[in-house]
Amino acid sequence: MALRIGFATQKGGPGKSTCARGTAVGFAQNKWAVKLADFDLNQSTSTRWHQRRLQRGHQPEVAVEQFGSIAHALARADDYDVMIFDGAPLASKSTATMAEACDLLVIPTGLSVDDLDPAVELADALHHKHGIPLERIAFALNHVGDSQAELEEAREYLSQKPYHVLDGYLAQKVSYSRAMDVGLSVIEVSHKGLRAQAEQLISAIIQRATALQSK
Ligand SMILES: Nc1ncnc2c1ncn2[C@@H]1O[C@H](COP(=O)(O)OP(=O)(O)OP(=O)(O)O)[C@@H](O)[C@H]1O
Ligand SMILES: [Mg+2]
C-alpha cells in the first residue's frame, strides 16, 4: 500500500494544491512513484497544472488524476509508492474520509487569526469527532508576509495546540505563483533562497509522513 498524504482545509485558498504539488514533485525527485490525486472536480487545479507541466516537458514527470471518491483513489494505491490527496476547497464529509485514509493529513494555513482559527477547528473536528490521531495531523504555514512578529505569533498560537507544526513555511511570493503558472512547483523556482525555503517545508512533510508510515 502506498504512503498516503492528504491536504485539507476548511477555508478556500490557503495552499492545499500548492503544497500537494510541491510534495508530489519532492517525492518524484527522490525517485518515488507518485500519484497526485485531485479531488477538486470543479477547479481541477492540480490537473490543469499537470497539463502545463507536460506541455513544457518539465522533469520529473508526476502522474496526476482526478478522482470522485477516496475509495476510488485508494483502489489504485498499490500501483504507487506514494499517493498525495489534493482535497476539494471546503472541508466536508469527504475530508474525514480522506484523513482516515492518510498516514499524514496536512492543513495549510495563513498566519492571521481569521486563518488559524478555522485550521484548528478542522484539526479538532478530525481528532475529536473522527478519531484521527493527534500525531497524524500537521499544520503548514503559507502566505507568510514580511512580518517576523506575525510568523512567531502564529507559531506560538499553534504550539499551544496538540498538533504538529511543520518546520519551514512558504512566503507569499510572486515567484511561487508564477512557477505554478508554467507547470513548476514551489521547490522548482529559479530563485535559490526561495527554493531552499520551500524545500525546508516540503522536506518536513516528506520526513513526517515517512516516519508515520513505519508506525
Ligand atoms: N506562497 C505563495 N505565494 C504566492 N502565491 C501563492 C502561495 N501559495 C499559494 N499561492 C496562490 O494562491 C492561490 C491559492 O493557492 P492554492 O490553489 O494552492 O490553494 P488551495 O487551498 O488549493 O485553494 P482551493 O481551496 O481553492 O482548492 C493560487 O493562485 C496559488 O498560486
Ligand atoms: Mg486547491
PDB file of C-alpha atoms and ligand atoms in Angstrom:
ATOM      1  CA  MET A   1       0.000   0.000   0.000  1.00  0.00           C
ATOM      2  CA  ALA A   2       1.316   3.437  -0.924  1.00  0.00           C
ATOM      3  CA  LEU A   3       2.242   6.074   1.634  1.00  0.00           C
ATOM      4  CA  ARG A   4      -0.719   8.464   1.749  1.00  0.00           C
ATOM      5  CA  ILE A   5      -0.599  12.207   2.438  1.00  0.00           C
ATOM      6  CA  GLY A   6      -3.692  14.422   2.340  1.00  0.00           C
ATOM      7  CA  PHE A   7      -4.097  18.199   2.137  1.00  0.00           C
ATOM      8  CA  ALA A   8      -7.329  19.630   3.502  1.00  0.00           C
ATOM      9  CA  THR A   9      -8.694  22.906   4.834  1.00  0.00           C
ATOM     10  CA  GLN A  10     -11.942  24.450   5.953  1.00  0.00           C
ATOM     11  CA  LYS A  11     -11.216  27.706   4.136  1.00  0.00           C
ATOM     12  CA  GLY A  12     -10.588  28.036   0.426  1.00  0.00           C
ATOM     13  CA  GLY A  13      -7.201  29.072  -0.884  1.00  0.00           C
ATOM     14  CA  PRO A  14      -4.646  28.522   1.915  1.00  0.00           C
ATOM     15  CA  GLY A  15      -2.432  26.372  -0.285  1.00  0.00           C
ATOM     16  CA  LYS A  16      -3.617  22.770  -0.471  1.00  0.00           C
ATOM     17  CA  SER A  17      -2.873  22.463  -4.175  1.00  0.00           C
ATOM     18  CA  THR A  18       0.377  24.418  -3.805  1.00  0.00           C
ATOM     19  CA  CYS A  19       1.707  22.151  -1.045  1.00  0.00           C
ATOM     20  CA  ALA A  20       0.326  18.996  -2.693  1.00  0.00           C
ATOM     21  CA  ARG A  21       2.140  19.768  -5.960  1.00  0.00           C
ATOM     22  CA  GLY A  22       5.385  20.625  -4.162  1.00  0.00           C
ATOM     23  CA  THR A  23       5.194  17.395  -2.143  1.00  0.00           C
ATOM     24  CA  ALA A  24       4.465  15.324  -5.251  1.00  0.00           C
ATOM     25  CA  VAL A  25       7.486  16.782  -7.049  1.00  0.00           C
ATOM     26  CA  GLY A  26       9.646  16.307  -3.934  1.00  0.00           C
ATOM     27  CA  PHE A  27       8.877  12.590  -3.851  1.00  0.00           C
ATOM     28  CA  ALA A  28       9.309  12.286  -7.622  1.00  0.00           C
ATOM     29  CA  GLN A  29      12.749  13.929  -7.361  1.00  0.00           C
ATOM     30  CA  ASN A  30      13.621  11.179  -4.881  1.00  0.00           C
ATOM     31  CA  LYS A  31      12.541   8.540  -7.426  1.00  0.00           C
ATOM     32  CA  TRP A  32       9.340   7.543  -5.666  1.00  0.00           C
ATOM     33  CA  ALA A  33       6.451   6.504  -7.938  1.00  0.00           C
ATOM     34  CA  VAL A  34       3.947   9.283  -7.158  1.00  0.00           C
ATOM     35  CA  LYS A  35       0.261   9.728  -7.873  1.00  0.00           C
ATOM     36  CA  LEU A  36      -1.244  13.135  -7.167  1.00  0.00           C
ATOM     37  CA  ALA A  37      -4.989  12.576  -6.714  1.00  0.00           C
ATOM     38  CA  ASP A  38      -7.021  15.696  -7.486  1.00  0.00           C
ATOM     39  CA  PHE A  39     -10.366  15.789  -5.631  1.00  0.00           C
ATOM     40  CA  ASP A  40     -11.205  19.319  -6.718  1.00  0.00           C
ATOM     41  CA  LEU A  41     -13.534  18.408  -9.566  1.00  0.00           C
ATOM     42  CA  ASN A  42     -14.647  21.994 -10.186  1.00  0.00           C
ATOM     43  CA  GLN A  43     -11.350  23.890 -10.341  1.00  0.00           C
ATOM     44  CA  SER A  44      -9.143  20.921 -11.269  1.00  0.00           C
ATOM     45  CA  THR A  45      -6.140  22.958 -10.113  1.00  0.00           C
ATOM     46  CA  SER A  46      -3.600  20.134  -9.976  1.00  0.00           C
ATOM     47  CA  THR A  47      -4.940  18.515 -13.153  1.00  0.00           C
ATOM     48  CA  ARG A  48      -4.608  21.722 -15.176  1.00  0.00           C
ATOM     49  CA  TRP A  49      -1.141  22.331 -13.703  1.00  0.00           C
ATOM     50  CA  HIS A  50      -0.188  18.808 -14.795  1.00  0.00           C
ATOM     51  CA  GLN A  51      -1.166  19.639 -18.365  1.00  0.00           C
ATOM     52  CA  ARG A  52       1.040  22.749 -18.290  1.00  0.00           C
ATOM     53  CA  ARG A  53       3.889  20.674 -16.840  1.00  0.00           C
ATOM     54  CA  LEU A  54       3.567  18.037 -19.553  1.00  0.00           C
ATOM     55  CA  GLN A  55       3.278  20.615 -22.321  1.00  0.00           C
ATOM     56  CA  ARG A  56       6.565  22.189 -21.217  1.00  0.00           C
ATOM     57  CA  GLY A  57       8.292  18.851 -20.657  1.00  0.00           C
ATOM     58  CA  HIS A  58       9.318  19.544 -17.054  1.00  0.00           C
ATOM     59  CA  GLN A  59      11.040  16.670 -15.275  1.00  0.00           C
ATOM     60  CA  PRO A  60      10.420  14.681 -13.194  1.00  0.00           C
ATOM     61  CA  GLU A  61       7.021  13.705 -14.508  1.00  0.00           C
ATOM     62  CA  VAL A  62       4.305  13.471 -11.872  1.00  0.00           C
ATOM     63  CA  ALA A  63       1.174  11.398 -12.501  1.00  0.00           C
ATOM     64  CA  VAL A  64      -1.999  13.367 -11.727  1.00  0.00           C
ATOM     65  CA  GLU A  65      -5.534  12.027 -11.883  1.00  0.00           C
ATOM     66  CA  GLN A  66      -8.953  13.235 -10.819  1.00  0.00           C
ATOM     67  CA  PHE A  67     -10.971  11.028  -8.503  1.00  0.00           C
ATOM     68  CA  GLY A  68     -14.587  11.384  -7.407  1.00  0.00           C
ATOM     69  CA  SER A  69     -14.084   9.459  -4.180  1.00  0.00           C
ATOM     70  CA  ILE A  70     -11.357   8.487  -1.751  1.00  0.00           C
ATOM     71  CA  ALA A  71     -12.287   4.813  -2.173  1.00  0.00           C
ATOM     72  CA  HIS A  72     -11.714   5.056  -5.900  1.00  0.00           C
ATOM     73  CA  ALA A  73      -8.266   6.575  -5.347  1.00  0.00           C
ATOM     74  CA  LEU A  74      -7.353   4.014  -2.680  1.00  0.00           C
ATOM     75  CA  ALA A  75      -8.159   1.208  -5.096  1.00  0.00           C
ATOM     76  CA  ARG A  76      -5.096   2.384  -7.074  1.00  0.00           C
ATOM     77  CA  ALA A  77      -2.817   2.768  -4.062  1.00  0.00           C
ATOM     78  CA  ASP A  78      -0.913  -0.465  -4.694  1.00  0.00           C
ATOM     79  CA  ASP A  79       0.357   0.854  -8.029  1.00  0.00           C
ATOM     80  CA  TYR A  80       2.366   3.687  -6.416  1.00  0.00           C
ATOM     81  CA  ASP A  81       4.900   4.320  -3.648  1.00  0.00           C
ATOM     82  CA  VAL A  82       3.059   7.432  -2.503  1.00  0.00           C
ATOM     83  CA  MET A  83      -0.365   8.946  -3.113  1.00  0.00           C
ATOM     84  CA  ILE A  84      -0.931  12.648  -2.461  1.00  0.00           C
ATOM     85  CA  PHE A  85      -4.537  13.749  -1.966  1.00  0.00           C
ATOM     86  CA  ASP A  86      -5.289  17.334  -3.014  1.00  0.00           C
ATOM     87  CA  GLY A  87      -8.596  17.992  -1.254  1.00  0.00           C
ATOM     88  CA  ALA A  88     -11.615  19.889  -2.553  1.00  0.00           C
ATOM     89  CA  PRO A  89     -11.883  23.565  -1.495  1.00  0.00           C
ATOM     90  CA  LEU A  90     -14.122  23.275   1.555  1.00  0.00           C
ATOM     91  CA  ALA A  91     -13.938  20.662   4.275  1.00  0.00           C
ATOM     92  CA  SER A  92     -16.780  18.205   4.045  1.00  0.00           C
ATOM     93  CA  LYS A  93     -17.596  14.614   4.916  1.00  0.00           C
ATOM     94  CA  SER A  94     -15.006  13.504   2.396  1.00  0.00           C
ATOM     95  CA  THR A  95     -12.321  15.365   4.389  1.00  0.00           C
ATOM     96  CA  ALA A  96     -12.801  12.968   7.303  1.00  0.00           C
ATOM     97  CA  THR A  97     -12.741  10.010   4.928  1.00  0.00           C
ATOM     98  CA  MET A  98      -9.516  11.385   3.441  1.00  0.00           C
ATOM     99  CA  ALA A  99      -7.953  11.894   6.874  1.00  0.00           C
ATOM    100  CA  GLU A 100      -8.878   8.344   7.904  1.00  0.00           C
ATOM    101  CA  ALA A 101      -7.121   7.021   4.808  1.00  0.00           C
ATOM    102  CA  CYS A 102      -3.947   9.065   5.269  1.00  0.00           C
ATOM    103  CA  ASP A 103      -0.690   8.482   7.118  1.00  0.00           C
ATOM    104  CA  LEU A 104      -0.422  12.266   7.410  1.00  0.00           C
ATOM    105  CA  LEU A 105      -3.086  14.958   6.962  1.00  0.00           C
ATOM    106  CA  VAL A 106      -1.624  18.414   6.328  1.00  0.00           C
ATOM    107  CA  ILE A 107      -3.670  21.561   6.986  1.00  0.00           C
ATOM    108  CA  PRO A 108      -2.085  24.571   5.277  1.00  0.00           C
ATOM    109  CA  THR A 109      -2.906  27.910   6.898  1.00  0.00           C
ATOM    110  CA  GLY A 110      -2.145  31.595   6.704  1.00  0.00           C
ATOM    111  CA  LEU A 111      -0.965  33.479   9.780  1.00  0.00           C
ATOM    112  CA  SER A 112      -3.935  35.643  10.692  1.00  0.00           C
ATOM    113  CA  VAL A 113      -6.407  34.597  13.359  1.00  0.00           C
ATOM    114  CA  ASP A 114      -9.009  34.514  10.566  1.00  0.00           C
ATOM    115  CA  ASP A 115      -6.976  31.688   9.025  1.00  0.00           C
ATOM    116  CA  LEU A 116      -5.620  29.979  12.145  1.00  0.00           C
ATOM    117  CA  ASP A 117      -8.963  29.531  13.926  1.00  0.00           C
ATOM    118  CA  PRO A 118     -10.646  27.536  11.138  1.00  0.00           C
ATOM    119  CA  ALA A 119      -7.464  25.488  10.682  1.00  0.00           C
ATOM    120  CA  VAL A 120      -7.508  24.499  14.367  1.00  0.00           C
ATOM    121  CA  GLU A 121     -11.278  23.871  14.241  1.00  0.00           C
ATOM    122  CA  LEU A 122     -10.780  21.435  11.381  1.00  0.00           C
ATOM    123  CA  ALA A 123      -7.997  19.639  13.252  1.00  0.00           C
ATOM    124  CA  ASP A 124     -10.186  19.460  16.392  1.00  0.00           C
ATOM    125  CA  ALA A 125     -13.113  18.045  14.416  1.00  0.00           C
ATOM    126  CA  LEU A 126     -10.929  15.429  12.763  1.00  0.00           C
ATOM    127  CA  HIS A 127      -9.405  14.375  16.068  1.00  0.00           C
ATOM    128  CA  HIS A 128     -12.416  14.544  18.398  1.00  0.00           C
ATOM    129  CA  LYS A 129     -15.246  13.534  16.056  1.00  0.00           C
ATOM    130  CA  HIS A 130     -13.423  11.208  13.711  1.00  0.00           C
ATOM    131  CA  GLY A 131     -10.667   9.791  15.899  1.00  0.00           C
ATOM    132  CA  ILE A 132      -7.726  10.865  13.740  1.00  0.00           C
ATOM    133  CA  PRO A 133      -4.622  10.501  15.956  1.00  0.00           C
ATOM    134  CA  LEU A 134      -3.049  13.818  17.006  1.00  0.00           C
ATOM    135  CA  GLU A 135       0.336  12.984  15.509  1.00  0.00           C
ATOM    136  CA  ARG A 136      -1.156  12.394  12.069  1.00  0.00           C
ATOM    137  CA  ILE A 137      -2.417  15.983  11.799  1.00  0.00           C
ATOM    138  CA  ALA A 138       0.075  18.740  10.903  1.00  0.00           C
ATOM    139  CA  PHE A 139      -0.156  22.447  10.109  1.00  0.00           C
ATOM    140  CA  ALA A 140       1.865  24.019   7.270  1.00  0.00           C
ATOM    141  CA  LEU A 141       2.345  27.784   7.267  1.00  0.00           C
ATOM    142  CA  ASN A 142       1.727  29.511   3.943  1.00  0.00           C
ATOM    143  CA  HIS A 143       1.093  33.024   2.606  1.00  0.00           C
ATOM    144  CA  VAL A 144       3.702  34.318   5.059  1.00  0.00           C
ATOM    145  CA  GLY A 145       4.190  38.083   4.759  1.00  0.00           C
ATOM    146  CA  ASP A 146       7.171  40.246   5.677  1.00  0.00           C
ATOM    147  CA  SER A 147       6.453  40.429   9.416  1.00  0.00           C
ATOM    148  CA  GLN A 148       8.670  38.196  11.546  1.00  0.00           C
ATOM    149  CA  ALA A 149       6.463  39.031  14.540  1.00  0.00           C
ATOM    150  CA  GLU A 150       3.351  37.700  12.800  1.00  0.00           C
ATOM    151  CA  LEU A 151       5.182  34.464  11.920  1.00  0.00           C
ATOM    152  CA  GLU A 152       6.387  33.981  15.504  1.00  0.00           C
ATOM    153  CA  GLU A 153       2.955  34.726  16.962  1.00  0.00           C
ATOM    154  CA  ALA A 154       1.306  32.208  14.638  1.00  0.00           C
ATOM    155  CA  ARG A 155       3.836  29.520  15.614  1.00  0.00           C
ATOM    156  CA  GLU A 156       3.291  30.361  19.290  1.00  0.00           C
ATOM    157  CA  TYR A 157      -0.502  30.126  18.872  1.00  0.00           C
ATOM    158  CA  LEU A 158      -0.271  26.750  17.126  1.00  0.00           C
ATOM    159  CA  SER A 159       2.312  25.403  19.582  1.00  0.00           C
ATOM    160  CA  GLN A 160      -0.383  25.607  22.270  1.00  0.00           C
ATOM    161  CA  LYS A 161      -2.490  23.145  20.290  1.00  0.00           C
ATOM    162  CA  PRO A 162      -1.794  19.418  20.436  1.00  0.00           C
ATOM    163  CA  TYR A 163      -0.998  19.018  16.734  1.00  0.00           C
ATOM    164  CA  HIS A 164       2.313  19.014  14.876  1.00  0.00           C
ATOM    165  CA  VAL A 165       3.524  22.238  13.268  1.00  0.00           C
ATOM    166  CA  LEU A 166       5.809  21.568  10.307  1.00  0.00           C
ATOM    167  CA  ASP A 167       9.221  23.205  10.058  1.00  0.00           C
ATOM    168  CA  GLY A 168       9.595  25.773   7.330  1.00  0.00           C
ATOM    169  CA  TYR A 169       6.948  27.876   5.600  1.00  0.00           C
ATOM    170  CA  LEU A 170       6.050  29.385   2.265  1.00  0.00           C
ATOM    171  CA  ALA A 171       6.419  33.132   1.950  1.00  0.00           C
ATOM    172  CA  GLN A 172       3.797  34.923  -0.127  1.00  0.00           C
ATOM    173  CA  LYS A 173       5.826  35.401  -3.320  1.00  0.00           C
ATOM    174  CA  VAL A 174       5.014  36.050  -6.944  1.00  0.00           C
ATOM    175  CA  SER A 175       7.886  33.686  -7.836  1.00  0.00           C
ATOM    176  CA  TYR A 176       5.871  30.788  -6.436  1.00  0.00           C
ATOM    177  CA  SER A 177       2.606  31.580  -8.213  1.00  0.00           C
ATOM    178  CA  ARG A 178       4.459  32.314 -11.482  1.00  0.00           C
ATOM    179  CA  ALA A 179       6.300  28.985 -11.231  1.00  0.00           C
ATOM    180  CA  MET A 180       2.998  27.128 -10.858  1.00  0.00           C
ATOM    181  CA  ASP A 181       1.619  29.097 -13.839  1.00  0.00           C
ATOM    182  CA  VAL A 182       4.195  27.308 -16.018  1.00  0.00           C
ATOM    183  CA  GLY A 183       3.833  23.838 -14.536  1.00  0.00           C
ATOM    184  CA  LEU A 184       6.590  24.028 -11.935  1.00  0.00           C
ATOM    185  CA  SER A 185       6.243  23.625  -8.173  1.00  0.00           C
ATOM    186  CA  VAL A 186       7.410  25.765  -5.261  1.00  0.00           C
ATOM    187  CA  ILE A 187      10.594  23.672  -4.951  1.00  0.00           C
ATOM    188  CA  GLU A 188      11.489  24.375  -8.583  1.00  0.00           C
ATOM    189  CA  VAL A 189      11.618  28.188  -8.579  1.00  0.00           C
ATOM    190  CA  SER A 190      14.789  29.674 -10.017  1.00  0.00           C
ATOM    191  CA  HIS A 191      15.393  31.979  -7.008  1.00  0.00           C
ATOM    192  CA  LYS A 192      17.758  29.934  -4.839  1.00  0.00           C
ATOM    193  CA  GLY A 193      16.713  31.359  -1.480  1.00  0.00           C
ATOM    194  CA  LEU A 194      13.006  30.854  -2.120  1.00  0.00           C
ATOM    195  CA  ARG A 195      13.645  27.370  -3.458  1.00  0.00           C
ATOM    196  CA  ALA A 196      15.602  26.466  -0.297  1.00  0.00           C
ATOM    197  CA  GLN A 197      12.812  27.867   1.880  1.00  0.00           C
ATOM    198  CA  ALA A 198      10.164  25.827   0.085  1.00  0.00           C
ATOM    199  CA  GLU A 199      12.375  22.738   0.230  1.00  0.00           C
ATOM    200  CA  GLN A 200      12.510  23.049   4.011  1.00  0.00           C
ATOM    201  CA  LEU A 201       8.710  22.807   4.285  1.00  0.00           C
ATOM    202  CA  ILE A 202       8.347  20.074   1.675  1.00  0.00           C
ATOM    203  CA  SER A 203      11.158  18.027   3.271  1.00  0.00           C
ATOM    204  CA  ALA A 204       9.420  18.363   6.628  1.00  0.00           C
ATOM    205  CA  ILE A 205       6.200  16.978   5.104  1.00  0.00           C
ATOM    206  CA  ILE A 206       8.074  14.085   3.470  1.00  0.00           C
ATOM    207  CA  GLN A 207      10.012  13.222   6.628  1.00  0.00           C
ATOM    208  CA  ARG A 208       6.981  13.397   8.881  1.00  0.00           C
ATOM    209  CA  ALA A 209       4.900  11.205   6.555  1.00  0.00           C
ATOM    210  CA  THR A 210       7.590   8.573   6.033  1.00  0.00           C
ATOM    211  CA  ALA A 211       8.203   8.386   9.799  1.00  0.00           C
ATOM    212  CA  LEU A 212       4.467   7.856  10.430  1.00  0.00           C
ATOM    213  CA  GLN A 213       4.145   5.215   7.710  1.00  0.00           C
ATOM    214  CA  SER A 214       6.530   2.909   9.502  1.00  0.00           C
ATOM    215  CA  LYS A 215       4.407   3.068  12.709  1.00  0.00           C
TER     216      LYS A 215
HETATM  217  N1  LIG B   1       3.200  31.123  -1.023  1.00  0.00           N
HETATM  218  C1  LIG B   1       2.519  31.596  -2.056  1.00  0.00           C
HETATM  219  N2  LIG B   1       2.948  32.686  -2.741  1.00  0.00           N
HETATM  220  C2  LIG B   1       2.245  33.169  -3.781  1.00  0.00           C
HETATM  221  N3  LIG B   1       1.097  32.650  -4.227  1.00  0.00           N
HETATM  222  C3  LIG B   1       0.624  31.562  -3.580  1.00  0.00           C
HETATM  223  C4  LIG B   1       1.306  30.974  -2.488  1.00  0.00           C
HETATM  224  N4  LIG B   1       0.591  29.888  -2.072  1.00  0.00           N
HETATM  225  C5  LIG B   1      -0.473  29.814  -2.870  1.00  0.00           C
HETATM  226  N5  LIG B   1      -0.471  30.807  -3.784  1.00  0.00           N
HETATM  227  C6  LIG B   1      -1.504  31.109  -4.776  1.00  0.00           C
HETATM  228  O1  LIG B   1      -2.716  31.263  -4.045  1.00  0.00           O
HETATM  229  C7  LIG B   1      -3.795  30.675  -4.735  1.00  0.00           C
HETATM  230  C8  LIG B   1      -4.427  29.589  -3.857  1.00  0.00           C
HETATM  231  O2  LIG B   1      -3.472  28.565  -3.662  1.00  0.00           O
HETATM  232  P1  LIG B   1      -3.888  27.044  -3.807  1.00  0.00           P
HETATM  233  O3  LIG B   1      -4.620  26.829  -5.081  1.00  0.00           O
HETATM  234  O4  LIG B   1      -2.700  26.227  -3.529  1.00  0.00           O
HETATM  235  O5  LIG B   1      -4.894  26.944  -2.573  1.00  0.00           O
HETATM  236  P2  LIG B   1      -5.971  25.805  -2.284  1.00  0.00           P
HETATM  237  O6  LIG B   1      -6.048  25.666  -0.802  1.00  0.00           O
HETATM  238  O7  LIG B   1      -5.686  24.602  -3.074  1.00  0.00           O
HETATM  239  O8  LIG B   1      -7.291  26.518  -2.845  1.00  0.00           O
HETATM  240  P3  LIG B   1      -8.749  25.839  -3.045  1.00  0.00           P
HETATM  241  O9  LIG B   1      -9.369  25.856  -1.665  1.00  0.00           O
HETATM  242  O10 LIG B   1      -9.430  26.770  -3.983  1.00  0.00           O
HETATM  243  O11 LIG B   1      -8.528  24.458  -3.561  1.00  0.00           O
HETATM  244  C9  LIG B   1      -3.240  30.177  -6.060  1.00  0.00           C
HETATM  245  O12 LIG B   1      -3.415  31.198  -7.011  1.00  0.00           O
HETATM  246  C10 LIG B   1      -1.754  29.977  -5.768  1.00  0.00           C
HETATM  247  O13 LIG B   1      -0.974  30.139  -6.924  1.00  0.00           O
HETATM  248 MG    MG B   2      -6.879  23.526  -4.429  1.00  0.00          MG
END
